[in-house]
Short mmCIF file of C-alpha atoms and ligand atoms in Angstrom, two decimals:
data_model
loop_
_atom_site.label_atom_id
_atom_site.label_comp_id
_atom_site.label_asym_id
_atom_site.label_seq_id
_atom_site.Cartn_x
_atom_site.Cartn_y
_atom_site.Cartn_z
CA UNK T 1 -13.98 -21.44 25.73
CA UNK T 2 -13.71 -23.94 22.93
CA UNK T 3 -10.75 -23.76 20.59
CA UNK T 4 -12.42 -25.68 17.75
CA UNK T 5 -12.08 -23.65 14.52
CA UNK T 6 -15.35 -22.06 13.47
CA UNK T 7 -16.62 -21.66 9.88
CA UNK T 8 -16.69 -17.90 10.30
CA UNK T 9 -14.00 -15.34 9.73
CA UNK T 10 -13.64 -11.93 11.31
CA UNK T 11 -14.08 -8.93 9.00
CA UNK T 12 -11.50 -6.44 10.27
CA UNK T 13 -12.36 -3.42 8.10
CA UNK T 14 -13.35 -1.15 10.99
CA UNK T 15 -10.84 -2.32 13.58
CA UNK T 16 -8.77 0.78 14.33
CA UNK T 17 -10.86 3.07 12.11
CA UNK T 18 -12.19 6.47 13.11
CA UNK T 19 -15.82 5.30 13.20
CA UNK T 20 -14.97 1.82 14.43
CA UNK T 21 -13.19 0.20 17.35
CA UNK T 22 -10.26 2.08 18.90
CA UNK T 23 -6.92 0.29 19.30
CA UNK T 24 -7.56 -1.30 22.75
CA UNK T 25 -11.15 -2.24 21.80
CA UNK T 26 -9.95 -3.76 18.54
CA UNK T 27 -7.21 -5.77 20.30
CA UNK T 28 -9.79 -7.16 22.76
CA UNK T 29 -12.07 -8.18 19.88
CA UNK T 30 -9.22 -9.86 18.00
CA UNK T 31 -8.06 -11.74 21.10
CA UNK T 32 -11.63 -12.88 21.87
CA UNK T 33 -12.06 -14.03 18.27
CA UNK T 34 -8.90 -16.15 18.56
CA UNK T 35 -9.96 -17.53 21.95
CA UNK T 36 -13.35 -18.43 20.47
CA UNK T 37 -11.81 -20.46 17.66
CA UNK T 38 -11.91 -17.99 14.77
CA UNK T 39 -8.93 -18.66 12.53
CA UNK T 40 -9.67 -16.48 9.48
CA UNK T 41 -9.07 -12.73 9.50
CA UNK T 42 -10.00 -10.51 6.55
CA UNK T 43 -8.18 -7.21 6.15
CA UNK T 44 -6.74 -4.83 3.54
CA UNK T 45 -3.96 -2.29 3.10
CA UNK T 46 -6.54 0.52 3.30
CA UNK T 47 -8.61 -0.62 6.29
CA UNK T 48 -8.19 1.93 9.08
CA UNK T 49 -5.35 3.43 7.02
CA UNK T 50 -3.24 0.30 7.61
CA UNK T 51 -4.04 0.07 11.33
CA UNK T 52 -6.25 -3.00 10.79
CA UNK T 53 -3.17 -4.94 9.63
CA UNK T 54 -1.01 -3.44 12.40
CA UNK T 55 -3.52 -4.48 15.09
CA UNK T 56 -3.70 -7.98 13.62
CA UNK T 57 0.09 -8.26 13.89
CA UNK T 58 -0.08 -7.45 17.61
CA UNK T 59 -2.54 -10.26 18.36
CA UNK T 60 -1.53 -12.91 15.85
CA UNK T 61 2.24 -12.52 16.11
CA UNK T 62 3.83 -15.18 13.95
CA UNK T 63 1.07 -17.80 14.53
CA UNK T 64 0.87 -20.29 11.72
CA UNK T 65 -2.55 -21.77 12.57
CA UNK T 66 -4.46 -18.77 11.19
CA UNK T 67 -5.38 -17.52 7.73
CA UNK T 68 -4.77 -13.84 7.16
CA UNK T 69 -6.35 -12.53 3.97
CA UNK T 70 -5.33 -9.05 2.89
CA UNK T 71 -5.98 -7.15 -0.33
CA UNK T 72 -4.45 -4.61 -2.69
CA UNK T 73 -5.46 -2.30 -5.49
CA UNK T 74 -6.92 0.65 -3.59
CA UNK T 75 -4.94 3.45 -2.00
CA UNK T 76 -5.56 6.51 0.16
CA UNK T 77 -5.93 9.79 -1.68
CA UNK T 78 -3.51 12.57 -0.79
CA UNK T 79 -6.33 14.30 1.14
CA UNK T 80 -7.07 11.21 3.26
CA UNK T 81 -3.35 10.64 3.94
CA UNK T 82 -3.03 14.12 5.42
CA UNK T 83 -5.76 13.26 7.94
CA UNK T 84 -4.04 10.10 9.23
CA UNK T 85 -2.00 11.87 11.97
CA UNK T 86 -5.26 13.43 13.22
CA UNK T 87 -7.05 10.09 13.63
CA UNK T 88 -7.17 10.12 17.44
CA UNK T 89 -8.61 13.61 17.42
CA UNK T 90 -11.18 12.74 14.73
CA UNK T 91 -12.28 9.63 16.66
CA UNK T 92 -12.96 11.74 19.75
CA UNK T 93 -15.01 14.22 17.71
CA UNK T 94 -16.90 11.42 15.91
CA UNK T 95 -17.79 9.78 19.25
CA UNK T 96 -19.29 13.04 20.53
CA UNK T 97 -21.07 14.23 17.38
CA UNK T 98 -23.59 12.39 15.19
CA UNK T 99 -22.93 14.93 12.44
CA UNK T 100 -19.19 14.18 12.50
CA UNK T 101 -19.92 10.41 12.40
CA UNK T 102 -22.05 10.93 9.31
CA UNK T 103 -19.25 12.97 7.71
CA UNK T 104 -16.72 10.18 8.35
CA UNK T 105 -19.18 7.54 7.05
CA UNK T 106 -19.83 9.49 3.86
CA UNK T 107 -16.08 10.05 3.27
CA UNK T 108 -15.60 6.29 3.79
CA UNK T 109 -18.37 5.44 1.29
CA UNK T 110 -16.71 7.43 -1.53
CA UNK T 111 -14.88 5.33 -4.13
CA UNK T 112 -11.13 5.18 -3.57
CA UNK T 113 -8.44 5.55 -6.22
CA UNK T 114 -7.09 2.27 -7.58
CA UNK T 115 -4.00 0.93 -9.32
CA UNK T 116 -3.71 -2.53 -10.83
CA UNK T 117 -0.21 -2.51 -12.35
CA UNK T 118 2.14 -5.26 -11.10
CA UNK T 119 4.69 -2.82 -9.63
CA UNK T 120 2.05 -1.21 -7.43
CA UNK T 121 0.47 -4.52 -6.38
CA UNK T 122 3.86 -6.05 -5.54
CA UNK T 123 4.83 -3.02 -3.43
CA UNK T 124 1.43 -3.20 -1.71
CA UNK T 125 1.95 -6.88 -0.85
CA UNK T 126 5.37 -6.09 0.65
CA UNK T 127 3.90 -3.20 2.67
CA UNK T 128 1.09 -5.42 4.01
CA UNK T 129 3.62 -8.09 5.04
CA UNK T 130 5.55 -5.37 6.87
CA UNK T 131 2.49 -4.08 8.76
CA UNK T 132 1.32 -7.62 9.55
CA UNK T 133 4.89 -8.61 10.55
CA UNK T 134 4.43 -11.86 8.64
CA UNK T 135 6.61 -13.55 6.06
CA UNK T 136 3.56 -14.78 4.19
CA UNK T 137 -0.17 -14.11 3.89
CA UNK T 138 -2.10 -17.34 3.51
CA UNK T 139 -4.60 -15.70 1.13
CA UNK T 140 -4.39 -12.45 -0.82
CA UNK T 141 -6.95 -10.73 -3.05
CA UNK T 142 -7.36 -7.95 -5.57
CA UNK T 143 -9.63 -5.45 -3.82
CA UNK T 144 -12.83 -4.93 -5.86
CA UNK T 145 -11.47 -4.62 -9.40
CA UNK T 146 -13.70 -4.20 -12.46
CA UNK T 147 -14.23 -7.39 -14.46
CA UNK T 148 -11.99 -5.94 -17.18
CA UNK T 149 -9.02 -5.72 -14.78
CA UNK T 150 -9.37 -9.45 -14.06
CA UNK T 151 -9.84 -10.26 -17.77
CA UNK T 152 -6.62 -8.45 -18.73
CA UNK T 153 -4.79 -10.93 -16.49
CA UNK T 154 -1.87 -8.69 -15.52
CA UNK T 155 -3.10 -7.96 -11.98
CA UNK T 156 -3.88 -11.61 -11.24
CA UNK T 157 -0.43 -12.35 -12.70
CA UNK T 158 1.17 -10.08 -10.09
CA UNK T 159 -0.51 -12.05 -7.31
CA UNK T 160 0.46 -15.35 -8.94
CA UNK T 161 4.09 -14.14 -9.06
CA UNK T 162 3.91 -13.25 -5.35
CA UNK T 163 2.58 -16.77 -4.68
CA UNK T 164 5.50 -18.22 -6.66
CA UNK T 165 7.85 -16.11 -4.52
CA UNK T 166 6.25 -17.56 -1.34
CA UNK T 167 4.83 -14.22 -0.16
CA UNK T 168 1.21 -15.33 -0.44
CA UNK T 169 -0.68 -18.60 -0.43
CA UNK T 170 -4.04 -18.66 -2.18
CA UNK T 171 -4.61 -16.09 -4.96
CA UNK T 172 -8.05 -14.49 -4.81
CA UNK T 173 -10.25 -11.62 -5.91
CA UNK T 174 -12.76 -9.74 -3.80
CA UNK T 175 -15.58 -8.96 -6.23
CA UNK T 176 -18.38 -6.41 -6.16
CA UNK T 177 -20.50 -7.78 -9.02
CA UNK T 178 -21.38 -10.97 -10.90
CA UNK T 179 -19.46 -9.89 -14.03
CA UNK T 180 -16.23 -9.77 -12.04
CA UNK T 181 -16.95 -13.14 -10.42
CA UNK T 182 -17.50 -14.60 -13.92
CA UNK T 183 -14.16 -13.18 -15.08
CA UNK T 184 -12.46 -14.76 -12.04
CA UNK T 185 -13.84 -18.19 -12.86
CA UNK T 186 -12.30 -17.94 -16.34
CA UNK T 187 -8.81 -17.57 -14.83
CA UNK T 188 -7.52 -20.80 -13.27
CA UNK T 189 -4.99 -18.86 -11.17
CA UNK T 190 -7.87 -17.43 -9.08
CA UNK T 191 -8.58 -20.00 -6.36
CA UNK T 192 -10.82 -17.89 -4.09
CA UNK T 193 -13.41 -15.17 -4.55
CA UNK T 194 -14.99 -12.95 -1.92
CA UNK T 195 -18.59 -11.93 -2.69
CA UNK T 196 -21.16 -9.64 -1.04
CA UNK T 197 -24.13 -11.78 0.05
CA UNK T 198 -26.65 -9.27 1.40
CA UNK T 199 -29.76 -10.76 3.03
CA UNK T 200 -32.30 -11.71 0.35
CA UNK T 201 -29.89 -11.11 -2.54
CA UNK T 202 -29.81 -14.06 -4.93
CA UNK T 203 -27.79 -12.40 -7.72
CA UNK T 204 -24.68 -14.50 -6.99
CA UNK T 205 -26.42 -17.88 -6.62
CA UNK T 206 -25.66 -19.24 -10.10
CA UNK T 207 -22.03 -18.10 -10.10
CA UNK T 208 -21.46 -19.58 -6.64
CA UNK T 209 -22.69 -22.95 -7.89
CA UNK T 210 -20.18 -22.64 -10.74
CA UNK T 211 -17.39 -21.71 -8.33
CA UNK T 212 -18.20 -24.75 -6.23
CA UNK T 213 -18.06 -26.97 -9.33
CA UNK T 214 -14.60 -25.58 -10.15
CA UNK T 215 -13.30 -25.95 -6.60
CA UNK T 216 -12.90 -22.18 -6.14
CA UNK T 217 -13.31 -21.14 -2.50
CA UNK T 218 -16.13 -18.68 -1.81
CA UNK T 219 -15.81 -16.22 1.07
CA UNK T 220 -19.19 -14.58 1.81
CA UNK T 221 -19.12 -11.02 3.13
CA UNK T 222 -21.62 -8.33 4.24
CA UNK T 223 -24.05 -11.11 5.14
CA UNK T 224 -25.70 -8.97 7.82
CA UNK T 225 -26.31 -6.15 5.36
CA UNK T 226 -22.89 -4.50 5.13
CA UNK T 227 -23.30 -0.74 4.53
CA UNK T 228 -27.07 -0.83 5.26
CA UNK T 229 -26.39 -2.32 8.69
CA UNK T 230 -23.46 -0.03 9.44
CA UNK T 231 -25.44 3.10 8.53
CA UNK T 232 -28.39 1.96 10.69
CA UNK T 233 -30.77 1.50 7.71
CA UNK T 234 -31.23 -2.11 8.83
CA UNK T 235 -30.83 -3.59 12.31
CA UNK T 236 -28.99 -6.93 12.32
CA UNK T 237 -29.90 -7.55 15.97
CA UNK T 238 -33.29 -8.75 14.73
CA UNK T 239 -31.94 -11.33 12.27
CA UNK T 240 -28.18 -11.87 12.86
CA UNK T 241 -28.33 -15.37 14.41
CA UNK T 242 -30.70 -16.74 11.78
CA UNK T 243 -28.76 -15.15 8.93
CA UNK T 244 -25.36 -16.41 10.14
CA UNK T 245 -26.78 -19.94 10.38
CA UNK T 246 -28.33 -19.67 6.91
CA UNK T 247 -25.06 -18.63 5.24
CA UNK T 248 -22.68 -20.97 7.02
CA UNK T 249 -24.91 -23.92 6.13
CA UNK T 250 -24.87 -23.06 2.39
CA UNK T 251 -22.87 -25.71 0.52
CA UNK T 252 -21.63 -23.11 -1.98
CA UNK T 253 -20.04 -20.92 0.72
CA UNK T 254 -16.62 -21.98 2.01
CA UNK T 255 -16.34 -19.40 4.78
CA UNK T 256 -18.58 -16.67 6.15
CA UNK T 257 -17.25 -13.29 7.25
CA UNK T 258 -18.86 -11.32 10.04
CA UNK T 259 -17.69 -7.76 10.58
CA UNK T 260 -17.98 -6.19 13.99
CA UNK T 261 -16.61 -3.45 16.23
CA UNK T 262 -18.28 -4.74 19.42
CA UNK T 263 -17.27 -7.60 21.66
CA UNK T 264 -20.93 -8.39 22.46
CA UNK T 265 -21.76 -8.78 18.78
CA UNK T 266 -18.73 -10.99 18.24
CA UNK T 267 -19.87 -13.22 21.10
CA UNK T 268 -23.40 -13.39 19.66
CA UNK T 269 -22.09 -14.24 16.18
CA UNK T 270 -19.80 -16.96 17.52
CA UNK T 271 -22.70 -18.46 19.49
CA UNK T 272 -24.91 -18.43 16.37
CA UNK T 273 -22.21 -20.07 14.26
CA UNK T 274 -21.53 -22.71 16.91
CA UNK T 275 -25.24 -23.52 17.32
CA UNK T 276 -25.71 -23.86 13.55
CA UNK T 277 -22.62 -26.08 13.20
CA UNK T 278 -23.70 -28.32 16.07
CA UNK T 279 -27.28 -28.62 14.78
CA UNK T 280 -26.02 -29.78 11.38
CA UNK T 281 -23.47 -32.27 12.75
N1 NAP B 1 -14.68 -4.93 -1.23
C1 NAP B 1 -14.35 -5.72 -0.24
O1 NAP B 1 -13.44 -6.50 -0.32
C2 NAP B 1 -15.15 -5.66 1.02
C3 NAP B 1 -16.26 -4.80 1.13
C4 NAP B 1 -16.99 -4.81 2.32
C5 NAP B 1 -16.62 -5.67 3.36
N2 NAP B 1 -15.52 -6.47 3.22
C6 NAP B 1 -15.10 -7.39 4.29
O2 NAP B 1 -16.25 -8.02 4.83
C7 NAP B 1 -16.30 -7.79 6.26
C8 NAP B 1 -17.74 -7.76 6.74
O3 NAP B 1 -18.42 -6.69 6.14
P1 NAP B 1 -19.25 -5.61 7.00
O4 NAP B 1 -18.72 -5.54 8.38
O5 NAP B 1 -19.29 -4.39 6.16
O6 NAP B 1 -20.70 -6.21 7.00
P2 NAP B 1 -21.47 -7.27 7.94
O7 NAP B 1 -20.59 -8.43 8.27
O8 NAP B 1 -22.74 -7.51 7.21
O9 NAP B 1 -21.74 -6.47 9.31
C9 NAP B 1 -22.60 -5.37 9.33
C10 NAP B 1 -22.80 -4.89 10.72
O10 NAP B 1 -23.47 -5.89 11.50
C11 NAP B 1 -23.19 -5.69 12.87
N3 NAP B 1 -23.11 -6.98 13.57
C12 NAP B 1 -22.13 -7.92 13.52
N4 NAP B 1 -22.45 -9.00 14.26
C13 NAP B 1 -23.65 -8.74 14.80
C14 NAP B 1 -24.50 -9.45 15.68
N5 NAP B 1 -24.20 -10.68 16.12
N6 NAP B 1 -25.67 -8.87 16.04
C15 NAP B 1 -26.00 -7.64 15.59
N7 NAP B 1 -25.23 -6.91 14.76
C16 NAP B 1 -24.07 -7.45 14.39
C17 NAP B 1 -21.86 -4.98 12.93
O11 NAP B 1 -22.05 -3.79 13.71
P3 NAP B 1 -21.13 -3.54 15.01
O12 NAP B 1 -19.84 -3.03 14.47
O13 NAP B 1 -21.91 -2.53 15.76
O14 NAP B 1 -21.00 -4.85 15.71
C18 NAP B 1 -21.53 -4.63 11.49
O15 NAP B 1 -21.11 -3.31 11.37
C19 NAP B 1 -15.54 -6.47 6.43
O16 NAP B 1 -15.07 -6.29 7.75
C20 NAP B 1 -14.41 -6.67 5.45
O17 NAP B 1 -13.43 -7.50 6.03
C21 NAP B 1 -14.79 -6.50 2.07
#
């Protein structure tokens, strides 16, 4: 296996989640990603109720040759928190019942409560560092705020203060829409944005060109369809290799995320990324 770093990052949102990879499966995927040369790992305080960050800590340890990007702003509702101790049980039920899987997927799709005040964001950063067992996260993002939250500046300020304190490296925002991306580019403290780039969607093209001009890093996510692919509405097996090549070769994309809960799909994505990189060399 080659250890050359690849221009793809691993989306870790369903590692350790009820509908995703169980702990041992997730650890195997993370280890294979590292062995294959992936050095960027995208996570969040809420992914798998914090287990995504915990699993990352087990595989990455204190390594300093990786970029861990976590996020803050969302939190688990009281109702979801009460279900956390029952996760193992729920996973077993979801594996046996299509109906239960749909129930978990629809609960997951519901908007989560958010808080953007500095005290909450700072506490969230400290909690993520604790779960990751790291002294510093190389990149850290607000997790899907409205454009107005970014415009007010206070939330970005909390991340900038954490950067000053050495807890995080690059300050970023994971955006859901063009308006939020535009707000980010007006704030020089934001040095990275994460954007959904669904197949065929050109809505972000102009803003990505602007980001490139300003030297703001662009992390592309959901490139295989995101929720449509996860729900089975589209089947990435028919287009994954071509799509991965298309996105990683875009000059306005700094790094491409691929989310997976299967070792075989990770291997296929790595092979596609490597083939595209070699063909363009
Ligand atoms: N607001 C936010 O900040 C936000 C929102 C959404 C996502 N994200 C980040 O972006 C990451 C990626 O998003 P995503 O996983 O939702 O979307 P995605 O990367 O478009 O992946 C969609 C689905 O494609 C499948 N897949 C992956 N590689 C494949 C391959 N080579 N061949 C066939 N199918 C393949 C995966 O299914 P299998 O699991 O079956 O492999 C996955 O569930 C997330 O993990 C998360 O880190 C952030």
